[in-house]
CSV table of C-alpha atoms in Angstrom, one decimal:
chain,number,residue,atom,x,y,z
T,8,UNK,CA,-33.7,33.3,-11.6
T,9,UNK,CA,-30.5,31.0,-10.3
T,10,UNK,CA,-30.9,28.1,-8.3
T,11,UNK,CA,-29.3,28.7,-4.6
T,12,UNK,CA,-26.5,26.4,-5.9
T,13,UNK,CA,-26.0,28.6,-9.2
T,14,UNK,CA,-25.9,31.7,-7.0
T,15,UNK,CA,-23.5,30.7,-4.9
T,16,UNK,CA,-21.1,29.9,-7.7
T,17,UNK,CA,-20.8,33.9,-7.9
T,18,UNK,CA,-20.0,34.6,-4.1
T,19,UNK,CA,-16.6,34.4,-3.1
T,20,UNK,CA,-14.9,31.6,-0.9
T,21,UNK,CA,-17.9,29.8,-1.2
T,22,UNK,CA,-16.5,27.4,-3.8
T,23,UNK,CA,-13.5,26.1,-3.5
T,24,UNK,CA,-11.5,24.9,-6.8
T,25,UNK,CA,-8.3,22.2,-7.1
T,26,UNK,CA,-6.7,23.1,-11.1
T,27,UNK,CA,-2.9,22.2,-10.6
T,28,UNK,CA,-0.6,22.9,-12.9
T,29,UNK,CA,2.3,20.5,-14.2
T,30,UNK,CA,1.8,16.9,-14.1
T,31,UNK,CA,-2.0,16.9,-12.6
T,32,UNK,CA,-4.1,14.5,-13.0
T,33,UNK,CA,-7.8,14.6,-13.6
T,34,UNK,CA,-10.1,13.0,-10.7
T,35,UNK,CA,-13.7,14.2,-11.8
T,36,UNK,CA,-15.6,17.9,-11.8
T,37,UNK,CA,-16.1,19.9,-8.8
T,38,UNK,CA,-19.6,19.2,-8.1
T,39,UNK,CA,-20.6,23.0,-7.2
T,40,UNK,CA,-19.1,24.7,-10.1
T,41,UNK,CA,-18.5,22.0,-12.8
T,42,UNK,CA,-14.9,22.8,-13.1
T,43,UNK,CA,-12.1,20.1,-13.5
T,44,UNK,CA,-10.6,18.7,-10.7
T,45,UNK,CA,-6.8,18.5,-11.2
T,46,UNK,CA,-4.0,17.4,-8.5
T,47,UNK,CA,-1.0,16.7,-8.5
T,48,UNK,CA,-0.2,15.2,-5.6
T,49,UNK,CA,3.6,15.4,-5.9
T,50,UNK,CA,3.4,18.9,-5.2
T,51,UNK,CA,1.8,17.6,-1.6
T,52,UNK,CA,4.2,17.9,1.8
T,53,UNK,CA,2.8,14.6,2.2
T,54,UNK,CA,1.3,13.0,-1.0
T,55,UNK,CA,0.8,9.9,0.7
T,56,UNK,CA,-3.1,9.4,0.5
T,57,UNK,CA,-6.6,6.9,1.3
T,58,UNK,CA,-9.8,5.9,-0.6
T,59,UNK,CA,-12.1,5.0,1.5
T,60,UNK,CA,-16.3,4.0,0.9
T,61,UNK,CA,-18.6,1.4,1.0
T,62,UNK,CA,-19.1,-1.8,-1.3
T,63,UNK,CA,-20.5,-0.4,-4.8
T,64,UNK,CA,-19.8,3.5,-3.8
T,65,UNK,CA,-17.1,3.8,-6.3
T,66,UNK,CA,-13.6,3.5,-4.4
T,67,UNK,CA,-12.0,0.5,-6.6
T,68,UNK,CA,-13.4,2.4,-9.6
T,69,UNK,CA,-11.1,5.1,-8.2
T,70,UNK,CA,-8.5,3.5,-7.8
T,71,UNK,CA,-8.2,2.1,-11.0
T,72,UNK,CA,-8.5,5.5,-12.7
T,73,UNK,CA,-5.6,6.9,-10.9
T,74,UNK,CA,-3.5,4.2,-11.8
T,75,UNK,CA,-4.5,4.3,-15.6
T,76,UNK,CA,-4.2,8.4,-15.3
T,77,UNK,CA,-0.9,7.9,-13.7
T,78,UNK,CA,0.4,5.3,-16.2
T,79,UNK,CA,-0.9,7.6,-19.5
T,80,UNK,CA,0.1,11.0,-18.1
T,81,UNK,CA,3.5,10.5,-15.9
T,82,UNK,CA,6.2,8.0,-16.7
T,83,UNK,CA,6.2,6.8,-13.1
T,84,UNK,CA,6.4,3.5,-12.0
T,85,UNK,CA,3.3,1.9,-10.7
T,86,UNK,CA,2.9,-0.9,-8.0
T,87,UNK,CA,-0.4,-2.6,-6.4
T,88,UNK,CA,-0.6,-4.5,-3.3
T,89,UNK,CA,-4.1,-6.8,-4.5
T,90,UNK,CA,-5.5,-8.2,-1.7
T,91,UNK,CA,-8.8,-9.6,-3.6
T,92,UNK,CA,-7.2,-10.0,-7.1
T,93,UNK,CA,-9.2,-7.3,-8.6
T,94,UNK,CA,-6.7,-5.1,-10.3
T,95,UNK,CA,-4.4,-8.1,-12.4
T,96,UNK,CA,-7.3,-7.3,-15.5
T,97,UNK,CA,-6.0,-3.8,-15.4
T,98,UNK,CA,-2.1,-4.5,-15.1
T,99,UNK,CA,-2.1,-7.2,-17.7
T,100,UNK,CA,-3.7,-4.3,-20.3
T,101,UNK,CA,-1.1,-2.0,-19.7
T,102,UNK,CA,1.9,-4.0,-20.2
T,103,UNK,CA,2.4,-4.9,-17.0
T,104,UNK,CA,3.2,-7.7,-14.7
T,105,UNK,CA,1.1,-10.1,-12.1
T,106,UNK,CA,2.9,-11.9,-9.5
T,107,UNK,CA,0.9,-14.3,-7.5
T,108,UNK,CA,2.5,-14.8,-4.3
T,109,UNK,CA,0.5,-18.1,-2.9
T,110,UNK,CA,1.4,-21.6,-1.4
T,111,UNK,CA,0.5,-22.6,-4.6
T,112,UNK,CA,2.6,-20.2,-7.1
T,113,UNK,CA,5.4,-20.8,-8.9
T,114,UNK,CA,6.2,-17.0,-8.8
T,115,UNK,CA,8.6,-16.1,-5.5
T,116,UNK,CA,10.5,-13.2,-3.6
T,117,UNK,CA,13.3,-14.0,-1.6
T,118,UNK,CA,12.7,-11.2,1.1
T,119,UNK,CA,16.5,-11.3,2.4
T,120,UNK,CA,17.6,-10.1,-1.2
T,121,UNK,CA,19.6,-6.6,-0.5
T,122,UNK,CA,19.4,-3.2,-3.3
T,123,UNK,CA,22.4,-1.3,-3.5
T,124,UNK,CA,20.9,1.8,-2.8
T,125,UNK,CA,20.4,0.7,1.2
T,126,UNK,CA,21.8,4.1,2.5
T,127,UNK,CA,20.2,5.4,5.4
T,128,UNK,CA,20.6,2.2,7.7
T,129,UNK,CA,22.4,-1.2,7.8
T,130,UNK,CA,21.4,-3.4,5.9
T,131,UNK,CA,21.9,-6.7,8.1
T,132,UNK,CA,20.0,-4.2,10.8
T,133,UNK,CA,16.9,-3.9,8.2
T,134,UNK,CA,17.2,-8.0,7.2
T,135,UNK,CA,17.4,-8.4,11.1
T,136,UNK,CA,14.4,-6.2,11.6
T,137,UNK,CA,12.7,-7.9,8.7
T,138,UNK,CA,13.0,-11.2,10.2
T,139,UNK,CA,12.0,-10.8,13.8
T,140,UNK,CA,8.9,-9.3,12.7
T,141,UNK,CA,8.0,-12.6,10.5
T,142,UNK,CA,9.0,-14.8,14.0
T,143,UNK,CA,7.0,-12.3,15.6
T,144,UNK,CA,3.7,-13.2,13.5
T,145,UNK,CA,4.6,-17.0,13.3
T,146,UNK,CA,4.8,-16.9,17.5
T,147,UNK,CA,2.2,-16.0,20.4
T,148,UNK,CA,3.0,-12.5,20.9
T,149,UNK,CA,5.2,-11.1,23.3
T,150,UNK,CA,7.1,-14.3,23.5
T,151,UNK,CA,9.9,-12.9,21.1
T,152,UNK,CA,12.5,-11.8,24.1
T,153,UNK,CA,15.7,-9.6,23.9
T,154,UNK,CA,17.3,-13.3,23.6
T,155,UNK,CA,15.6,-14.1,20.8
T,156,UNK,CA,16.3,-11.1,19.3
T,157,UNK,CA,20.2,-11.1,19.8
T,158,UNK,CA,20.2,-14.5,18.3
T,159,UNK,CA,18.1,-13.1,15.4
T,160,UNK,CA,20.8,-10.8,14.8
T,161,UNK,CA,24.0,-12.5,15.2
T,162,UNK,CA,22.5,-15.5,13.0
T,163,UNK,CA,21.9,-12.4,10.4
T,164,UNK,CA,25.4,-11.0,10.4
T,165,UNK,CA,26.8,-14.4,9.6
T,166,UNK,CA,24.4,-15.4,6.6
T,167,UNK,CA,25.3,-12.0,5.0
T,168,UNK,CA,29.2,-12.3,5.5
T,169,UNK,CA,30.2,-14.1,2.5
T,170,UNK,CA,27.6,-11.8,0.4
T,171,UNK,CA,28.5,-8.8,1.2
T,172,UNK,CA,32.0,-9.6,0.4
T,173,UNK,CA,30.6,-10.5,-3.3
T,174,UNK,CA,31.4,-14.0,-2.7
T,175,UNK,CA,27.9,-15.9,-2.6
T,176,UNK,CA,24.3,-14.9,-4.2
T,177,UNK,CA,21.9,-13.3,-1.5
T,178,UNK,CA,21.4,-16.1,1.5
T,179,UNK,CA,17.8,-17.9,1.7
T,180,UNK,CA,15.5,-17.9,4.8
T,181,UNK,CA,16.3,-21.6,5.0
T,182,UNK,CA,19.9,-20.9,5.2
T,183,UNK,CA,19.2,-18.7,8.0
T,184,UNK,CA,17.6,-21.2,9.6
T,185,UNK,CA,20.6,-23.6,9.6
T,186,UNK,CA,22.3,-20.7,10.7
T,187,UNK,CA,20.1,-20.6,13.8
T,188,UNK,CA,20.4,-24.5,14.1
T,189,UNK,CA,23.9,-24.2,15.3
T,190,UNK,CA,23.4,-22.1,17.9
T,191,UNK,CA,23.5,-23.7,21.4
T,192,UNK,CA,21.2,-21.4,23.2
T,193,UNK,CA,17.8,-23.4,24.2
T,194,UNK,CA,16.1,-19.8,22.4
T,195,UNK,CA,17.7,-20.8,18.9
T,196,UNK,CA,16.1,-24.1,19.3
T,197,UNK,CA,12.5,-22.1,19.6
T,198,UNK,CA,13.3,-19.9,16.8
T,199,UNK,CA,14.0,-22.4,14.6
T,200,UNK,CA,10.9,-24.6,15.5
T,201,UNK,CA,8.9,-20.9,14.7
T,202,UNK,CA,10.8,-21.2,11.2
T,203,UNK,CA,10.2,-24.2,10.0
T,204,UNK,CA,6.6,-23.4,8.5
T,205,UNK,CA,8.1,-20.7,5.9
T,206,UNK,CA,11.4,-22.6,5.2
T,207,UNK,CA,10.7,-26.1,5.1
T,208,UNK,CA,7.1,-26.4,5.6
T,209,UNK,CA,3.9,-25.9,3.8
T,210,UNK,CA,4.4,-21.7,3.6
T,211,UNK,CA,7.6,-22.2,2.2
T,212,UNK,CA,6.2,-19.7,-0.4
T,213,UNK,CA,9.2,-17.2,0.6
T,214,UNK,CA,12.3,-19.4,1.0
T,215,UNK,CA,13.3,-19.6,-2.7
T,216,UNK,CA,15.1,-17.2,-4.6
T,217,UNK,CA,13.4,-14.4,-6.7
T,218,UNK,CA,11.9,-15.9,-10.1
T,219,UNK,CA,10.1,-12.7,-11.2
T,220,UNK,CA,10.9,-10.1,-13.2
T,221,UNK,CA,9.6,-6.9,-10.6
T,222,UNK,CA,11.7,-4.0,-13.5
T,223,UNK,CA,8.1,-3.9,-15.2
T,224,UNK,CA,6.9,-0.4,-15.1
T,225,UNK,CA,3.5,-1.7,-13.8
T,226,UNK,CA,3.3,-4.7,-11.2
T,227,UNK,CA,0.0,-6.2,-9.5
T,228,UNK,CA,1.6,-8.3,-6.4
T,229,UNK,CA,-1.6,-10.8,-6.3
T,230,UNK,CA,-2.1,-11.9,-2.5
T,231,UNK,CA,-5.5,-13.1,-2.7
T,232,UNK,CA,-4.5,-16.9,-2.2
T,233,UNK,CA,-2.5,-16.5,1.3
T,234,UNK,CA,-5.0,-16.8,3.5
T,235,UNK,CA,-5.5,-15.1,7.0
T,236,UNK,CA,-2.6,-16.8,8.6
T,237,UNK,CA,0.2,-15.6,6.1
T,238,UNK,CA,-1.3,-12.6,4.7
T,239,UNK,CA,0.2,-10.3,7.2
T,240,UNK,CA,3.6,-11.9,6.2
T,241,UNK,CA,2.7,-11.6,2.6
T,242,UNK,CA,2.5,-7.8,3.3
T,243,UNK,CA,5.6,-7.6,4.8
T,244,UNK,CA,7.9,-9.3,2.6
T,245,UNK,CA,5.5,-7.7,-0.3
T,246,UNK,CA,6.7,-4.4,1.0
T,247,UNK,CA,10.1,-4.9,1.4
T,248,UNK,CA,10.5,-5.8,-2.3
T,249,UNK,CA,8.7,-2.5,-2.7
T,250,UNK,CA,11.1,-0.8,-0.7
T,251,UNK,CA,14.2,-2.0,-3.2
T,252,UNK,CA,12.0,-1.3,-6.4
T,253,UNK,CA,11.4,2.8,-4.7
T,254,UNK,CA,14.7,3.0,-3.7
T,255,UNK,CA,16.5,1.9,-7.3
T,256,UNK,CA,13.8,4.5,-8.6
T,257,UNK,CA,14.9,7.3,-6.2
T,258,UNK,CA,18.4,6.8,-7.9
T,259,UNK,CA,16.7,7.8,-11.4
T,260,UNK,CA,14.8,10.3,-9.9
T,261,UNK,CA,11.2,8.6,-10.6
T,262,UNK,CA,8.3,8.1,-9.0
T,263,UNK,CA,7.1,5.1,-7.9
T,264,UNK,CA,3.0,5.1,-6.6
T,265,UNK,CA,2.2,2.3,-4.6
T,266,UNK,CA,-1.6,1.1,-4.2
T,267,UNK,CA,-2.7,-1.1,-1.2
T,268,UNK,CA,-6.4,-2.6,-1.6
T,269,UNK,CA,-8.6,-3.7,1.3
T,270,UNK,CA,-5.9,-2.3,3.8
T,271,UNK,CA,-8.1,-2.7,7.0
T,272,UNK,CA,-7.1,-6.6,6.4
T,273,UNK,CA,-3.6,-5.7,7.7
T,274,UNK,CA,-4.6,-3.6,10.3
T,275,UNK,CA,-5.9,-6.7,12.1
T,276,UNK,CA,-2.2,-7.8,13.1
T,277,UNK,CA,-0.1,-5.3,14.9
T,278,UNK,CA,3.5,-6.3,13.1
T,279,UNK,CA,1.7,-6.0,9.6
T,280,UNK,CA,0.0,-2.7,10.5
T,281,UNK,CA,3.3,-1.3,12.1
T,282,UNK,CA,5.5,-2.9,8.8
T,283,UNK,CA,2.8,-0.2,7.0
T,284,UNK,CA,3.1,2.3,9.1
T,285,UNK,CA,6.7,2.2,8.7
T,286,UNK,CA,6.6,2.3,4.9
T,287,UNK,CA,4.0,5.4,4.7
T,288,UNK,CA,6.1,7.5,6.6
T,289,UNK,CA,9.5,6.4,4.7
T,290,UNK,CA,8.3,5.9,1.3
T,291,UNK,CA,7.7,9.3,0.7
T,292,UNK,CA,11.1,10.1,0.8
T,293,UNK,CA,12.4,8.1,-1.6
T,294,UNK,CA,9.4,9.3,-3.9
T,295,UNK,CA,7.0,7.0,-3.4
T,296,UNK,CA,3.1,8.0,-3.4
T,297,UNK,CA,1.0,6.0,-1.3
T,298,UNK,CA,-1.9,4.9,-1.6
T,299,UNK,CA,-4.5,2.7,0.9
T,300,UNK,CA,-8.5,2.0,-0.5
T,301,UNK,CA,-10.9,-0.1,2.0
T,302,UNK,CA,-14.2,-0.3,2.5
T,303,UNK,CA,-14.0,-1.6,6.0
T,304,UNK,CA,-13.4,2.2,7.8
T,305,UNK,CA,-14.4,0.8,11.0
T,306,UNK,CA,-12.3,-1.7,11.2
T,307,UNK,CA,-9.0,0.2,10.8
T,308,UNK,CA,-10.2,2.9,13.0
T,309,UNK,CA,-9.9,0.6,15.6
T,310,UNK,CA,-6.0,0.6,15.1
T,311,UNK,CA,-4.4,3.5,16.5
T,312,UNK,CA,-1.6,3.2,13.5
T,313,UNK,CA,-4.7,3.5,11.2
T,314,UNK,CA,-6.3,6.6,12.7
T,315,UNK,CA,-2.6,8.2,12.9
T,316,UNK,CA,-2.2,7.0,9.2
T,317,UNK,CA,-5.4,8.7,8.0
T,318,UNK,CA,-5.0,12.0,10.5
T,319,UNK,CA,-2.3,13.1,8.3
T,320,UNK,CA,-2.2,12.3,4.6
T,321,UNK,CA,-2.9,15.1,2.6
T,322,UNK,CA,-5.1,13.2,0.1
T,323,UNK,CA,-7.9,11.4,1.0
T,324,UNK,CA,-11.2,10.3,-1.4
T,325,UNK,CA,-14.4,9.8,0.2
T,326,UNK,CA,-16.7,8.0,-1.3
T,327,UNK,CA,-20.3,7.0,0.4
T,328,UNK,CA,-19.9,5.8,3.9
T,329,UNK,CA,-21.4,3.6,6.5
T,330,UNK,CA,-23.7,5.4,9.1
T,331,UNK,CA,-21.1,4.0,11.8
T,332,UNK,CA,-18.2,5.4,10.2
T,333,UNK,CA,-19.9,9.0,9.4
T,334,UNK,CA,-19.2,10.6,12.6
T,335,UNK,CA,-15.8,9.5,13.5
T,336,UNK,CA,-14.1,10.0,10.0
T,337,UNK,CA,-15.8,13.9,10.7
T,338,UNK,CA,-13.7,14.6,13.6
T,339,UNK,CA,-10.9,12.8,12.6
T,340,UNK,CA,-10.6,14.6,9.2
T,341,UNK,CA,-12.0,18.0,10.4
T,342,UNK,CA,-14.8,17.8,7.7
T,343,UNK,CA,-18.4,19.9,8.8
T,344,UNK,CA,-21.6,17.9,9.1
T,345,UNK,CA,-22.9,19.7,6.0
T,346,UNK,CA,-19.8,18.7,3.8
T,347,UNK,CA,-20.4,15.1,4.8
T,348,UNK,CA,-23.9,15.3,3.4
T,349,UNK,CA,-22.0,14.2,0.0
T,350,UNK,CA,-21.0,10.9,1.6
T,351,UNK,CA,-24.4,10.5,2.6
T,352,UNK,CA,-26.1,7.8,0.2
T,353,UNK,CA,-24.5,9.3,-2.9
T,354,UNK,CA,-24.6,8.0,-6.0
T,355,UNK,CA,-21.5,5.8,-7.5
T,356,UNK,CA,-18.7,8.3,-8.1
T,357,UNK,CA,-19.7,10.6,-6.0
T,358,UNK,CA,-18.0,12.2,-2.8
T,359,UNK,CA,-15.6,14.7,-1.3
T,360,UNK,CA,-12.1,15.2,-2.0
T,361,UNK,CA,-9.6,16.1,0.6
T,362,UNK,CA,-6.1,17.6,-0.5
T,363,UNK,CA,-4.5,19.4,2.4
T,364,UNK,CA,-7.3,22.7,3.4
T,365,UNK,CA,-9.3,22.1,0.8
T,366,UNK,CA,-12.1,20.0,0.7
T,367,UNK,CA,-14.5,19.4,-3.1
T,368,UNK,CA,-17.6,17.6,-3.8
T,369,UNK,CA,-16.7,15.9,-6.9
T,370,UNK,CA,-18.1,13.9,-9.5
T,371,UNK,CA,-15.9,11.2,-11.1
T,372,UNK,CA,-18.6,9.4,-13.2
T,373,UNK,CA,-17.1,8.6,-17.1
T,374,UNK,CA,-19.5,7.5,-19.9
T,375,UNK,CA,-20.4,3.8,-19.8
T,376,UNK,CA,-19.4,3.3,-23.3
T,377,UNK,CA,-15.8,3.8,-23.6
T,378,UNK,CA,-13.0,1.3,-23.4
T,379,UNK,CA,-11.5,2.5,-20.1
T,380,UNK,CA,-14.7,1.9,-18.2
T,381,UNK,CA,-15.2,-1.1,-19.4
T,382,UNK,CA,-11.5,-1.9,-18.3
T,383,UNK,CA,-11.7,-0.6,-14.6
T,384,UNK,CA,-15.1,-1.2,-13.9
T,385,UNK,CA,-16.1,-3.8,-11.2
T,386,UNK,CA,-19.8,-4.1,-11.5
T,387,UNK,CA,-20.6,-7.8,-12.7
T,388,UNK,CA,-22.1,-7.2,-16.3
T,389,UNK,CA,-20.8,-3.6,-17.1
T,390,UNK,CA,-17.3,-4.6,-17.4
């Protein structure tokens, strides 16, 4: 008298069931046996993780959830990367901050500020790194020779001097620039020319010194306004003041979980996509809990950073996905053509969860009434 669903409830091995103990948080029922769903993904080897679906499927929805569960149920510190501006509405209701980083903004990051807790590497080396990456973008590539890197360097070691010794605040990209001014090599002369847009020009957006407060235990940095030719550098400084924020947490021994929405958009430029790649393999260290959502899968599997990226994080959230994509995110994730039948037209809120072997159909549908779904959801007229 059982469905062939209900029967197979009572077979062993054929479900599989995710109910961590600790701090776990809820992400929907197991769509086989109707049991909760509860991670927690700092028990992972690798906690880092990726939402990925199409428009409408349910991944911002997600998103949003796991930020609110994570804010309610931990006292971890929370950090979004918004791309599209969709997650400020959320932020703003629990207490938290929204920095618009834009041309336009009056809110700015100085991205040659330096934590104390810089331990594992140099800091002029990471400042150095930092800013032959933004020349890199600003140039046509591969026109940033070993030249211009020594210069980048040297010109480095000589803004910091007089900070270091505790003698002058943190040094500006614009005073780096002078720095490079005086040099008499006819490279410094094309590194400063490269400059000029983010220190004196129109993108100065990042030659000022830091006027937000970034200690808030929630933050939405709002980069919807850069535009395509200074979003990659967006990300980059973006992440290096994330990078000082994980590090002063690692100190207190908290959590920081860091959200990056519409990721395939940095994928596009190789700096920005290896600045990421950079950050999801040496966050987790520190404690910090990645997290990338896109809707554009085919897009980043284009970038062999992305496919490494999503090849080995432990976590990953499918939602419903393009016919294109099907296939590929199969063999790259090891999923069977049967378990990708619930990423096949599902229904909002519907899809498979990954979390290291195991892998759960899961519903993560809430009633349509409540105050948290009218926070976090997306859909014009249901909000």
């Amino acid at each position: 008298g059982l469905t062939s669903s209900s029967t197979a409830i009572f077979i062993p091995f054929i479900t599989q069931e995710l109910f961590q103990k600790g701090a776990a948080l809820y992400y929907g029922l197991n769509a086989l046996s109707n049991n909760m769903i509860l991670c927690d993904r700092k028990q992972l080897k690798n906690p880092n993780g990726l939402i990925l679906g199409t428009p409408g499927s349910g991944k911002s929805f997600a998103a949003k959830r796991e930020m609110t569960n994570a804010f309610l149920i931990t006292d971890d510190d929370i950090i979004i990367i918004d791309a599209e501006r969709e997650y400020g509405t959320l932020a703003r209701a629990l207490g938290g901050e929204v920095i618009e980083i834009s041309p336009h903004s009056q809110h700015h990051i100085n991205p040659l500020e330096i934590t104390a807790e810089y331990e594992d590497e140099s800091p002029i080396a990471a400042k150095s790194g930092l800013i032959t990456t933004i020349l890199a973008q600003q140039m046509e590539a591969g026109t940033l020779s070993a030249s211009h890197k020594s210069i980048v360097d040297r010109c480095t070691a000589n803004v910091f001097k007089a900070y270091l010794k505790g003698k002058a605040p943190a040094p500006l990209l614009t005073d780096w620039r002078r720095e490079v001014m005086r040099q008499q090599e006819p490279e410094a002369r094309e590194l400063a020319l490269a400059a000029e847009l983010i220190t004196e020009g129109s993108l100065d957006v990042f030659a000022h010194p830091t006027n937000v407060d970034m200690s808030s235990r929630i933050i939405s940095l709002d980069l919807y306004e850069m535009g395509e030719s200074l979003r990659p550098t967006a990300l980059v400084v973006a992440l290096e003041a994330v990078q000082n924020r994980v590090m002063e947490n690692r100190k207190r021994n908290k959590y920081t979980w860091v959200f990056l929405d519409e990721v395939y958009l940095y994928f596009k430029y190789p700096y920005s996509a290896e600045v990421l790649y950079k950050a999801w393999k040496r966050f987790r260290k520190y404690g910090g809990i990645m997290t990338a959502a896109t809707q554009n899968v085919e897009e980043c599997l284009r970038s062999d950073t992305a496919r490494y990226m999503f090849a080995n994080s432990e976590y990953v959230r499918l939602f419903t996905q393009a016919a294109t994509d099907m296939d590929e995110l199969a063999h790259l994730l090891h999923i069977s053509d049967n378990q990708m039948g619930y990423v096949t037209n599902a229904e909002p809120g519907h899809g498979l969860m990954k979390v290291k072997g195991y892998i759960i159909p899961f519903d993560a549908t809430i009633p349509t009434d409540g105050d948290i779904y009218k926070l976090i959801n997306t859909t014009p007229g249901r909000g």
